[in-house]
Amino acid sequence: MEKTYDPRSIETKWYKIWEERGCFAPSGKGEPYCIMIPPPNVTGTLHMGHAFQDTIMDALIRYHRMKGDNTLWQPGTDHAGIATQMVVERQLNAEGVSRHDLSRDDFVRRVWEWKEKSGGTITNQLRRMGASVDWQRERFTMDEGLSTAVREMFVRLHQQGLIYRGKRLVNWDPTLHTAVSDLEVENRVQAGHIWHLRYPFADGVGHVTVATTRPETMLGDTAVAVHPDDKRYADLIGKEVILPLTGRSIPVIADEYVDPEFGSGCVKITPAHDFNDYAVGQRHALPMINIFTIDAKINESGPEKYRGMDRFDARKAVVSDLEAQGLLEKIESHKASIPYGDRSGVIIEPFLTDQWFVRAGPLAEPAIEAVRAGRIRFIPGNWTKTYYEWLENIQDWCISRQIWWGHRIPAWYDDAGHVYVGHSEHEVRESHGLGPDVPLRQDEDVLDTWFSSALWPFSTLGWPNDTDALKTFYPTSVLVTGFDIIFFWVARMIMAGLHLMDGQVPFHEVYIHGLVRDQDGNKMSKSKGNVLDPIDLIDGIDLESLLQKRTTGLMQPHLAPSIEKATRRQFPDGIKAYGTDALRFTFAALATTGRDIIFDMGRIEGYRNFCNKLWNAARYVLMNTEHQDTGLNPADAVELSLPDRWILSRLEATTQSLNSAIEGYRFDQAAQAIYEFTWNEYCDWYLELSKPVLNDSRSSDAEKRGTRRTLVRVLESNLRLCHPFMPYVTEEIWQRIGPLAGTAGDTIMHQPYPQMGETESDAIAIAEMDWTKNFIMGVRRIRAEMDISPGKQLPLLLQGGTDADRERLERNRRYVEFLARPESITWLRDGDVAPESATALVGDLKILIPMAGLIDKEAEIVRLTKEIGKKQTDVDKGEGKLANESFVAKAPAAVVEKERARVAELKAAVDQLNSQLEKIRAL
RNA sequence: GGGCGAUUAGCUCAGUGGGAGAGCACUGCCUUCACACGGCAGGGGUCGCUGGUUCAAAUCCAGCAUCGCCCACCA
C-alpha cells in the first residue's frame, strides 16, 4: 500500500467493478427495502444539495443491503418541463432564433437532442458520489412507461371528476407565456407606492378616492367597493362613478372584503387582474375585463392610447394622465409583496385563461389522515405541521402549462368545442363513436412537471401494470428530500399514491434534510458566486479554473470582480482533492436533524485526514499480519491480551452505536462514533499496545496469534461499519484485510453489517484498561508539563495503592513500559521516604518521578497548585450539594450515592496532592 | 398576521433534568520503525437575556431580544 491515501486511484476503479458486476441490483432475498431517488433534472448538474442527499440515501441503502434486505435504490431523471425548455430556448436565442421559428415538433426534437447530449452528466456525477443505484432500472419521466402512467392518472382522475377544465384567474408568466401553479410563485417584499385615485361620480358632484398599488389595472375596473357597514359611504352604495380615462360608468358596491380602516376605505375592483377582486366580481356578477395581452401589454379592451404599452409603461402613462386631469390625490410609499415567477424571475400577472385543474380537496383528506394515523412518519416530526397546514388550506392545482416540453394533455376537441379525454385519440374515437371524418385536435398544453413526479414511487415500478417490482417494493421505505419540495412533491406523491394505489402510502417515512449553505451561511447560488461543485471537492480544482467557473455565464456580469476577489481570498490555492469518501463523511457528520448545514472546508479536510488515518492503520495491520499467522486455524491456541479484550468490547459498543444511529437517521452520531473508535481507540491505543506484544520475543505464539487476529478482525469489522459512509476506501482496504480475517468475498458491499452481540463486552477488561491508560497518561502529563523529552527514560516510584493495583501493574507491565518509557518501576514500602518528586495519581496509587536533575521545584509547585485548584472547585461544588438537606432527601438514592463517591474520590486526590505540595514546599 | 427553527469554546456544531463536549483553529514539545493528512500534552465557554418550576436547569415552562425560513388576498 502507498504511504499516503490517494482517493483518485481507487474510486473510479471500484465503481466500475461494482457496476459491471451488478452489485447494485436487489438481491431478491430478504425484507424489501426501497428508496426512490428524487429525480434530478435530466439536463442538470450535481450540486451540493444532491451530493448531501445522495450521501444519506446511499448510506441507508448500503446499510440495508449489508443487513441482508432485498434492497432497491431506484434511479432516474426528471424532464423538468419549464426549466429544460428554458435552457433550450436560451440556446436557440443565442443562435438568433425563437422557438416560434421552429415547428413544435422540431422544437421538441431539439429538446430531446439536448437531453441525449447532456443527460449523462448528472448520472455520471451520481456515479462519482459512489451512489449504489440500480442502473438497470433507470427511468426518465418522459419515457414510454411513465408517460403511460401519466395518461392513466389523468384519465382516471378526469373520470372521477377530480380533473376539470375551466376559465379561471391563474398565475400567468408574461415572458414564458404559460400559467404556473401557486407554488411556482415566489413573493418578495419590495418598496413601492400606493396611488390614491379619484373617480368622479356619474351625477357630476364630487368623487370617491380609491387606493391602489397597480394604477394601470384601473383600465379594467368594473366596480368600486366599500364595506357594507361603513357609515361614511353608506349612501354611495348603488351610485355610479365614471372610470377616468375610459369614460365607462361603474357601480359602487358593498362587500365585506373591504377593510374600512385601510387607505380610504374604498377599493377599485378589477376582477380580471386581481385574485381578491376576482372573488368580489364573482359574488357581484361583475363583468371581467381582461386588459392585457399574453405579454402583459395593454390589449384592445383598453383605451386606444395605451394599447400595446407594456404594463409598466402603461402605469406611468395612466398615472401622469390622471395627474394631468387632477385625479391623482397623492402617492404614498408602501411595502408590498410582489409575485415573481420562480423560473423566469419576472413579475407574475393574475390572468384569465382556460386551464386544467386537479380538484385537490378530496385528495388532500386521505393524505392528511395517513400522516395523522402514523402510516407516514416525518423525520424530524415537526414538518408534519407544515404539511398539515398546506393540505388543510389547499387550493385546486393548475396542471396545464402553455409550453411544448412535457406530457401532452390527453384531451381532444372537435370543431364544436366538445372535449374528449382518453388514453389516445384512437381510444377517444372508439369510445365516443367518432368516425375518421370527424376532425379532432389534441389539447396544445402539456402537464405540470410535478404531475408526473407525483407518480414516481409507483410509475417507476411499472404501474399501471401489476408488476413484481411494484408488488415487492411499494410502499417504499423512506423518502429522503429537502423541505423545499414538501408541497411540490412530497404531498402530491402522498395524494397520488393513496388515490391510485388502493390507499397504500408511497413511503413509510420521510426524512427531511436541510439546505447546504456556504461558509457564511448564505445559500449557494451562481449569482452569488459562492457555489461549490461536489466534483471539485472530490477531484480538486486550481484557482484559475475555479475563477473561470464562478465568473462566466453570470446573469449579472458586473458582479464578476467581487466574486473573483472573494474566491481568491477564500481559495488562494484553489481547492485540494479530498476524494468522495471524505466528502461523504463530511455530509454525514454534518447531517444533524432538520437544520441547514454550513459547509466548512475545515471539516472536509479533517475527514480527508481521517481517511488517511484509516489507510495507515490498515498499512500497519498488513505489515504485521500479512503472510503471518492470524489465528485462522481453529486448532491453534489463541490467547487474547487485555488490549485485545478491551478493543473487542469497544467494537461491540461502537457497533451498537452505529446500528442505532443509522436506524434513527442520526448520521452525525454514526460518523462521530466511527471517528472516535477508529482514531481515539483503535489507532491511538490499540495499535500502540499491539506493538509490545508483537515485538517482544518473550510473547508466546498464542499471544501473538491473538493480537494479530484481533488486529485484523477489529479492522475488518470496522471497515464494514464504515462502508455505508466511505464505500471506496473501505472496499480497497477490505480486499486486503478480509482474507486475513477469514471473511473473503467479492465485495465488502455484500458482507453482513456488524450486528450487536457478535463480540463480547468485557467489563473487567474495560476497567483494567482504564487503569492502565490512566497510569500511562499520568506519566505522560508529568513529562509534557515538565518539559522532559518523551524519549528520556525515567525512574518511577510507586506509593500507596492496593493489592489490586500491584496485580494490575504486573499484568500490564509491558504496556506501561512501552508507552510510559520508565527506566525502572519501584514500589516504595511503608516507611520508605520518597525523594523529592513530581506526582500523578491513579486512584489511591501515587506515581512519583524523582525530580533530581530533571524537574524544577517551582514548576512542580505551579503544576500541583493548578491541579489541586481544579479538583477543589469540584469538591466544593459537590460538598455544597451534599450539604443541602433537600438534595439528600429528595434526589434519587443512586444520584446521591454517586455524588458521595465522586466527592470522596476527589477529596482523597486533593489530600494526596496537598501533602505532596507541602513536601515539595518544605524542601 | 400565523407557523417553524436557531442563539453552547475563535469557527462549524453535538449535548434535552444530576460531573459543560467534539472537529477545526490556537499554544508547547516531538523528524519514536502505520500515519507530520502524524504523535503527546495543554489553554479556551457566567450554554442570548429575564423570570419561574425543581433538591437540582444548557436541558422543562413563560416572557424578551437578535437572526433565519415557510405560509397568508388586505387594495
JSON list of C-alpha atoms in Angstrom, two decimals, chain A residues 372-448:
[
{"chain": "A", "resi": 372, "resn": "ARG", "atom": "CA", "xyz": [-52.12, 11.65, 11.38]},
{"chain": "A", "resi": 373, "resn": "ALA", "atom": "CA", "xyz": [-52.58, 7.92, 11.71]},
{"chain": "A", "resi": 374, "resn": "GLY", "atom": "CA", "xyz": [-48.83, 7.45, 11.67]},
{"chain": "A", "resi": 375, "resn": "ARG", "atom": "CA", "xyz": [-48.82, 5.49, 8.43]},
{"chain": "A", "resi": 376, "resn": "ILE", "atom": "CA", "xyz": [-46.29, 8.02, 7.21]},
{"chain": "A", "resi": 377, "resn": "ARG", "atom": "CA", "xyz": [-43.77, 9.42, 9.63]},
{"chain": "A", "resi": 378, "resn": "PHE", "atom": "CA", "xyz": [-41.86, 12.65, 9.09]},
{"chain": "A", "resi": 379, "resn": "ILE", "atom": "CA", "xyz": [-38.32, 12.90, 10.43]},
{"chain": "A", "resi": 380, "resn": "PRO", "atom": "CA", "xyz": [-37.95, 15.33, 12.10]},
{"chain": "A", "resi": 381, "resn": "GLY", "atom": "CA", "xyz": [-41.56, 15.27, 13.20]},
{"chain": "A", "resi": 382, "resn": "ASN", "atom": "CA", "xyz": [-42.23, 18.98, 13.26]},
{"chain": "A", "resi": 383, "resn": "TRP", "atom": "CA", "xyz": [-42.57, 19.05, 9.48]},
{"chain": "A", "resi": 384, "resn": "THR", "atom": "CA", "xyz": [-45.97, 17.46, 9.87]},
{"chain": "A", "resi": 385, "resn": "LYS", "atom": "CA", "xyz": [-47.27, 20.85, 10.94]},
{"chain": "A", "resi": 386, "resn": "THR", "atom": "CA", "xyz": [-46.11, 22.45, 7.72]},
{"chain": "A", "resi": 387, "resn": "TYR", "atom": "CA", "xyz": [-47.60, 19.58, 5.81]},
{"chain": "A", "resi": 388, "resn": "TYR", "atom": "CA", "xyz": [-50.98, 19.75, 7.52]},
{"chain": "A", "resi": 389, "resn": "GLU", "atom": "CA", "xyz": [-51.21, 23.48, 7.20]},
{"chain": "A", "resi": 390, "resn": "TRP", "atom": "CA", "xyz": [-50.73, 23.37, 3.46]},
{"chain": "A", "resi": 391, "resn": "LEU", "atom": "CA", "xyz": [-53.06, 20.45, 2.84]},
{"chain": "A", "resi": 392, "resn": "GLU", "atom": "CA", "xyz": [-55.79, 21.84, 5.05]},
{"chain": "A", "resi": 393, "resn": "ASN", "atom": "CA", "xyz": [-55.84, 25.03, 3.04]},
{"chain": "A", "resi": 394, "resn": "ILE", "atom": "CA", "xyz": [-55.10, 23.51, -0.31]},
{"chain": "A", "resi": 395, "resn": "GLN", "atom": "CA", "xyz": [-56.29, 25.20, -3.49]},
{"chain": "A", "resi": 396, "resn": "ASP", "atom": "CA", "xyz": [-57.08, 23.45, -6.74]},
{"chain": "A", "resi": 397, "resn": "TRP", "atom": "CA", "xyz": [-53.92, 22.69, -8.66]},
{"chain": "A", "resi": 398, "resn": "CYS", "atom": "CA", "xyz": [-53.50, 24.25, -12.08]},
{"chain": "A", "resi": 399, "resn": "ILE", "atom": "CA", "xyz": [-51.80, 21.47, -14.06]},
{"chain": "A", "resi": 400, "resn": "SER", "atom": "CA", "xyz": [-51.80, 22.78, -17.62]},
{"chain": "A", "resi": 401, "resn": "ARG", "atom": "CA", "xyz": [-48.79, 24.62, -18.97]},
{"chain": "A", "resi": 402, "resn": "GLN", "atom": "CA", "xyz": [-48.60, 26.51, -22.23]},
{"chain": "A", "resi": 403, "resn": "ILE", "atom": "CA", "xyz": [-45.21, 25.14, -23.15]},
{"chain": "A", "resi": 404, "resn": "TRP", "atom": "CA", "xyz": [-44.06, 22.45, -25.54]},
{"chain": "A", "resi": 405, "resn": "TRP", "atom": "CA", "xyz": [-41.79, 20.22, -23.48]},
{"chain": "A", "resi": 406, "resn": "GLY", "atom": "CA", "xyz": [-43.74, 17.78, -21.36]},
{"chain": "A", "resi": 407, "resn": "HIS", "atom": "CA", "xyz": [-46.60, 15.29, -21.36]},
{"chain": "A", "resi": 408, "resn": "ARG", "atom": "CA", "xyz": [-49.24, 16.49, -23.77]},
{"chain": "A", "resi": 409, "resn": "ILE", "atom": "CA", "xyz": [-52.65, 16.62, -22.13]},
{"chain": "A", "resi": 410, "resn": "PRO", "atom": "CA", "xyz": [-54.67, 13.59, -23.27]},
{"chain": "A", "resi": 411, "resn": "ALA", "atom": "CA", "xyz": [-57.73, 15.59, -24.30]},
{"chain": "A", "resi": 412, "resn": "TRP", "atom": "CA", "xyz": [-59.11, 16.13, -27.78]},
{"chain": "A", "resi": 413, "resn": "TYR", "atom": "CA", "xyz": [-61.54, 18.73, -29.13]},
{"chain": "A", "resi": 414, "resn": "ASP", "atom": "CA", "xyz": [-63.93, 18.52, -32.01]},
{"chain": "A", "resi": 415, "resn": "ASP", "atom": "CA", "xyz": [-64.95, 21.51, -34.07]},
{"chain": "A", "resi": 416, "resn": "ALA", "atom": "CA", "xyz": [-67.97, 22.08, -31.90]},
{"chain": "A", "resi": 417, "resn": "GLY", "atom": "CA", "xyz": [-65.68, 22.54, -28.91]},
{"chain": "A", "resi": 418, "resn": "HIS", "atom": "CA", "xyz": [-66.57, 19.30, -27.17]},
{"chain": "A", "resi": 419, "resn": "VAL", "atom": "CA", "xyz": [-63.72, 17.83, -25.18]},
{"chain": "A", "resi": 420, "resn": "TYR", "atom": "CA", "xyz": [-62.92, 14.14, -25.02]},
{"chain": "A", "resi": 421, "resn": "VAL", "atom": "CA", "xyz": [-60.43, 12.70, -22.55]},
{"chain": "A", "resi": 422, "resn": "GLY", "atom": "CA", "xyz": [-58.80, 9.33, -23.13]},
{"chain": "A", "resi": 423, "resn": "HIS", "atom": "CA", "xyz": [-55.57, 7.42, -23.35]},
{"chain": "A", "resi": 424, "resn": "SER", "atom": "CA", "xyz": [-55.21, 8.11, -27.06]},
{"chain": "A", "resi": 425, "resn": "GLU", "atom": "CA", "xyz": [-57.03, 9.67, -29.98]},
{"chain": "A", "resi": 426, "resn": "HIS", "atom": "CA", "xyz": [-57.85, 6.18, -31.14]},
{"chain": "A", "resi": 427, "resn": "GLU", "atom": "CA", "xyz": [-59.48, 5.28, -27.86]},
{"chain": "A", "resi": 428, "resn": "VAL", "atom": "CA", "xyz": [-61.38, 8.56, -27.78]},
{"chain": "A", "resi": 429, "resn": "ARG", "atom": "CA", "xyz": [-62.78, 7.97, -31.25]},
{"chain": "A", "resi": 430, "resn": "GLU", "atom": "CA", "xyz": [-63.79, 4.42, -30.38]},
{"chain": "A", "resi": 431, "resn": "SER", "atom": "CA", "xyz": [-65.42, 5.17, -27.09]},
{"chain": "A", "resi": 432, "resn": "HIS", "atom": "CA", "xyz": [-67.31, 8.18, -28.39]},
{"chain": "A", "resi": 433, "resn": "GLY", "atom": "CA", "xyz": [-68.16, 6.75, -31.79]},
{"chain": "A", "resi": 434, "resn": "LEU", "atom": "CA", "xyz": [-66.28, 9.45, -33.66]},
{"chain": "A", "resi": 435, "resn": "GLY", "atom": "CA", "xyz": [-65.51, 8.39, -37.21]},
{"chain": "A", "resi": 436, "resn": "PRO", "atom": "CA", "xyz": [-62.35, 9.26, -39.07]},
{"chain": "A", "resi": 437, "resn": "ASP", "atom": "CA", "xyz": [-64.26, 12.06, -40.81]},
{"chain": "A", "resi": 438, "resn": "VAL", "atom": "CA", "xyz": [-64.68, 13.95, -37.53]},
{"chain": "A", "resi": 439, "resn": "PRO", "atom": "CA", "xyz": [-61.68, 16.26, -37.14]},
{"chain": "A", "resi": 440, "resn": "LEU", "atom": "CA", "xyz": [-60.17, 16.11, -33.66]},
{"chain": "A", "resi": 441, "resn": "ARG", "atom": "CA", "xyz": [-57.32, 18.16, -32.38]},
{"chain": "A", "resi": 442, "resn": "GLN", "atom": "CA", "xyz": [-55.38, 17.42, -29.21]},
{"chain": "A", "resi": 443, "resn": "ASP", "atom": "CA", "xyz": [-55.07, 19.97, -26.48]},
{"chain": "A", "resi": 444, "resn": "GLU", "atom": "CA", "xyz": [-51.94, 22.02, -27.11]},
{"chain": "A", "resi": 445, "resn": "ASP", "atom": "CA", "xyz": [-50.95, 22.22, -23.48]},
{"chain": "A", "resi": 446, "resn": "VAL", "atom": "CA", "xyz": [-48.64, 19.98, -21.51]},
{"chain": "A", "resi": 447, "resn": "LEU", "atom": "CA", "xyz": [-48.86, 18.92, -17.88]},
{"chain": "A", "resi": 448, "resn": "ASP", "atom": "CA", "xyz": [-47.02, 20.46, -14.97]}
]
